[in-house]
mmCIF file of C-alpha atoms in Angstrom:
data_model
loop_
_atom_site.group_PDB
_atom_site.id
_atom_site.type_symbol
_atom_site.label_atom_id
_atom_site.label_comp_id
_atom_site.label_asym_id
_atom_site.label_seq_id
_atom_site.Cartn_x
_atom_site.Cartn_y
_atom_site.Cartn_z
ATOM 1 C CA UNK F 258 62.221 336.659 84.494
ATOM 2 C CA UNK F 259 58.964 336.668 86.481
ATOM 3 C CA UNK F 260 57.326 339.057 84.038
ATOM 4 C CA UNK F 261 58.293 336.480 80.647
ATOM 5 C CA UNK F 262 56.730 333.957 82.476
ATOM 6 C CA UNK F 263 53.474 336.009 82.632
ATOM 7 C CA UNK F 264 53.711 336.552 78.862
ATOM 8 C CA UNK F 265 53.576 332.321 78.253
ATOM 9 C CA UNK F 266 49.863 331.792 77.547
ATOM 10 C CA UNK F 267 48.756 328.513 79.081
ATOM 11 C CA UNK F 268 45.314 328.345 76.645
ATOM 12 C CA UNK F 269 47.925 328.752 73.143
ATOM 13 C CA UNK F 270 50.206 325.832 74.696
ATOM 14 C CA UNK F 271 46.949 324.156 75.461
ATOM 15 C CA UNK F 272 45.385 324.909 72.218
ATOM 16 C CA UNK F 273 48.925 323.447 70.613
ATOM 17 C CA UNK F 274 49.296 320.569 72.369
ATOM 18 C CA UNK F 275 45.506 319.295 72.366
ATOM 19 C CA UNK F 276 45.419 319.750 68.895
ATOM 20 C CA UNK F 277 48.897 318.154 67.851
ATOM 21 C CA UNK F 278 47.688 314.966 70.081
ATOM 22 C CA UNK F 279 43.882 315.248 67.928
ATOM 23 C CA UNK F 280 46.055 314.991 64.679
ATOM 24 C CA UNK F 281 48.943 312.560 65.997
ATOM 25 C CA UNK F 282 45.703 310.248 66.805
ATOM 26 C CA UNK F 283 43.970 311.174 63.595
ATOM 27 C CA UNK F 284 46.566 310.342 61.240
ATOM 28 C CA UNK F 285 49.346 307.864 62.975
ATOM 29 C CA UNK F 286 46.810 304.474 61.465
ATOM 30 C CA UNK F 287 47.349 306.204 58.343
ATOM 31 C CA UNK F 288 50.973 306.592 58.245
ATOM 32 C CA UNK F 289 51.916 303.502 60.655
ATOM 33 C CA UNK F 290 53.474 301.434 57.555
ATOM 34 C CA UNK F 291 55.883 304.412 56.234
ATOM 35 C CA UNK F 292 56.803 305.553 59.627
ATOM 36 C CA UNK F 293 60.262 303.427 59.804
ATOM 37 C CA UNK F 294 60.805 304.523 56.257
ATOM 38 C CA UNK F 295 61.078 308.146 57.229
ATOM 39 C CA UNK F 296 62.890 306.808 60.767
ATOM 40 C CA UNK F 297 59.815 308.190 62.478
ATOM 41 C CA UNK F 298 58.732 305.302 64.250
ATOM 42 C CA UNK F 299 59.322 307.004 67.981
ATOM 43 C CA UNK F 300 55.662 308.536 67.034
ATOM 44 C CA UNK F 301 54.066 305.384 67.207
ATOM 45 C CA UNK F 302 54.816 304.470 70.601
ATOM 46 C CA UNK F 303 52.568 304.292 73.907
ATOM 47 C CA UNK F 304 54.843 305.905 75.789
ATOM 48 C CA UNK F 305 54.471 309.375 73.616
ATOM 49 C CA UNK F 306 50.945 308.897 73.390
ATOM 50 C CA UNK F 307 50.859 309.112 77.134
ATOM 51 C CA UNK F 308 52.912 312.000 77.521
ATOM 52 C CA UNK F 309 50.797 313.871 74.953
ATOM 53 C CA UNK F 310 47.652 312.744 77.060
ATOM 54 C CA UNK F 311 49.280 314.014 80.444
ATOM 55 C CA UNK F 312 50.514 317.387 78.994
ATOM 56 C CA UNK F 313 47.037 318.409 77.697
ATOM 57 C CA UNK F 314 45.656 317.072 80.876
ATOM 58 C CA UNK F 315 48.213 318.925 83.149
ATOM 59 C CA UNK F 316 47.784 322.519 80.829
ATOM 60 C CA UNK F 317 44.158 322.392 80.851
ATOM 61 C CA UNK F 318 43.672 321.824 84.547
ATOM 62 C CA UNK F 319 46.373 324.243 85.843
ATOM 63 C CA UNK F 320 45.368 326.754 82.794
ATOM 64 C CA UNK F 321 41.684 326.513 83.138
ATOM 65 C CA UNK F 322 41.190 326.004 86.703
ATOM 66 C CA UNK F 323 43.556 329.079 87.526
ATOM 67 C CA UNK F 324 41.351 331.355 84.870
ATOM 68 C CA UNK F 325 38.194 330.132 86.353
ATOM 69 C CA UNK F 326 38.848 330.991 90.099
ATOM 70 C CA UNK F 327 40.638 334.245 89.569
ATOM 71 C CA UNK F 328 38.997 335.681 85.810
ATOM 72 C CA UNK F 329 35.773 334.485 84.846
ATOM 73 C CA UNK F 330 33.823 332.416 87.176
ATOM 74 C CA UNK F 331 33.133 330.203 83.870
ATOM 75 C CA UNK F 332 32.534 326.489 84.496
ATOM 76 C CA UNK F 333 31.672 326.256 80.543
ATOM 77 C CA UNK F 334 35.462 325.445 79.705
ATOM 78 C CA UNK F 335 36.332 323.090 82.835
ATOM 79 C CA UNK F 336 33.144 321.036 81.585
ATOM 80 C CA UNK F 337 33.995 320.919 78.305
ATOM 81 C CA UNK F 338 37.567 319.840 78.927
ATOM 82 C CA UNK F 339 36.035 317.009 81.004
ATOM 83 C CA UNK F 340 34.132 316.018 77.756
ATOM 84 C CA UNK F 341 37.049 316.272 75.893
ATOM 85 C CA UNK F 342 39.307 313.509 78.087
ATOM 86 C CA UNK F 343 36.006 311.192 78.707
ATOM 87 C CA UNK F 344 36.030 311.330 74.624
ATOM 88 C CA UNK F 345 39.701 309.979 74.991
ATOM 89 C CA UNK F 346 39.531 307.847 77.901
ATOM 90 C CA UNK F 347 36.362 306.364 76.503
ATOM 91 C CA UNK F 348 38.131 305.422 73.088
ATOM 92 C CA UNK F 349 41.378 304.114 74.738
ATOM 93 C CA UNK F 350 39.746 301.460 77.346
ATOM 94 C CA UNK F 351 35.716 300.995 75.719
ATOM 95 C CA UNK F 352 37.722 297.984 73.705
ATOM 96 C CA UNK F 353 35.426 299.088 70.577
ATOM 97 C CA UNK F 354 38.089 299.047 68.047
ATOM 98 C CA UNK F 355 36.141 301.138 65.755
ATOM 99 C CA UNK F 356 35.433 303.847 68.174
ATOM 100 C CA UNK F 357 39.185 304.656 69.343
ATOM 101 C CA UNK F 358 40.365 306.665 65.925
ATOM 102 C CA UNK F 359 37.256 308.796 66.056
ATOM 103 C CA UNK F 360 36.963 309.272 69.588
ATOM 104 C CA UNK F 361 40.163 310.311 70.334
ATOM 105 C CA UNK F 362 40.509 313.125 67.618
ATOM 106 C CA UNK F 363 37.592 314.455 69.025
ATOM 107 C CA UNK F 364 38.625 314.863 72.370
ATOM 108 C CA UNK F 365 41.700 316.196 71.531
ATOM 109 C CA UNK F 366 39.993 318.969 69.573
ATOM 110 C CA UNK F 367 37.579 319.227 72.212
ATOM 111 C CA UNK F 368 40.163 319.822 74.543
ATOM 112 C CA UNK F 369 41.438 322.544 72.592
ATOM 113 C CA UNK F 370 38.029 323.964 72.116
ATOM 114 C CA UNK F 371 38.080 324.434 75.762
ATOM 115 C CA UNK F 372 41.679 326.424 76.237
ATOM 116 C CA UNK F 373 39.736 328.318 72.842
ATOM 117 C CA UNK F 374 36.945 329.278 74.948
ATOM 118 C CA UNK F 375 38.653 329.910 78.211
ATOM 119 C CA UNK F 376 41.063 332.419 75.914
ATOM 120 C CA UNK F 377 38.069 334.041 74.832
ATOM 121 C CA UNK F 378 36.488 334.288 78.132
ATOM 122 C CA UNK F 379 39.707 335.261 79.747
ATOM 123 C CA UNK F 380 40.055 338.311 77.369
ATOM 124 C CA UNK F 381 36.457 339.281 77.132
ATOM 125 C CA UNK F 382 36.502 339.926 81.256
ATOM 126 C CA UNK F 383 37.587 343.747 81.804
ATOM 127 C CA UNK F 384 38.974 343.411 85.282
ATOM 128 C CA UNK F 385 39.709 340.601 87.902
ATOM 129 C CA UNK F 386 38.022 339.525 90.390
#
């Protein structure tokens, strides 16, 4: 049991998740109107939104914090996961209309960008330290 749990690879779940919420963001104003045709309305609501939000936010913390104190010493992927949620937080309460389907996107890939590099930094170190 222990040993499956060390095969489940935060940074892919991350990777996932931060990019399913950059596309969910990207394209919901786009489908908004045919949603209740195809009875998927449920992905228009708040309340997934936030749950989308908290998962990447809960992966990439626990994920990236664990693989920077114990693997790589790296601050480069904690930082750019910061980026990443100011992107979102920024376009969710800046009230620029305009802003929120651009910024979000972005820092949902951004966030995945950082689980990306972390996974690459993660692998590339030959030992722990």
């Amino acid at each position: 049991m222990m040993k499956n749990l060390k095969m489940i690879n935060l940074d892919k779940i991350g990777i996932t998740a931060s990019t399913a919420c950059a596309i969910h963001c990207a394209i919901l104003p786009f489908l908004l109107t045919l949603l209740p045709l195809w009875g998927l309305e449920f992905l228009a609501t708040p309340a997934l939104e936030i749950f989308m939000i908290l998962l990447s936010l809960l992966l990439g913390v626990w994920s990236l914090n664990k693989s920077y104190r114990i693997v790589h010493h790296n601050p480069g992927p904690i930082i750019i996961l910061a980026l990443g949620f100011g992107f979102i937080l920024f376009g969710h309460f800046s009230g620029i209309e305009i802003l929120e389907p651009i910024l979000i996107p972005l820092g949902g890939f951004t966030i995945a960008g950082a689980h990306f590099l972390n996974l690459k930094l993660t692998k590339s170190c030959k030992h722990h330290h």
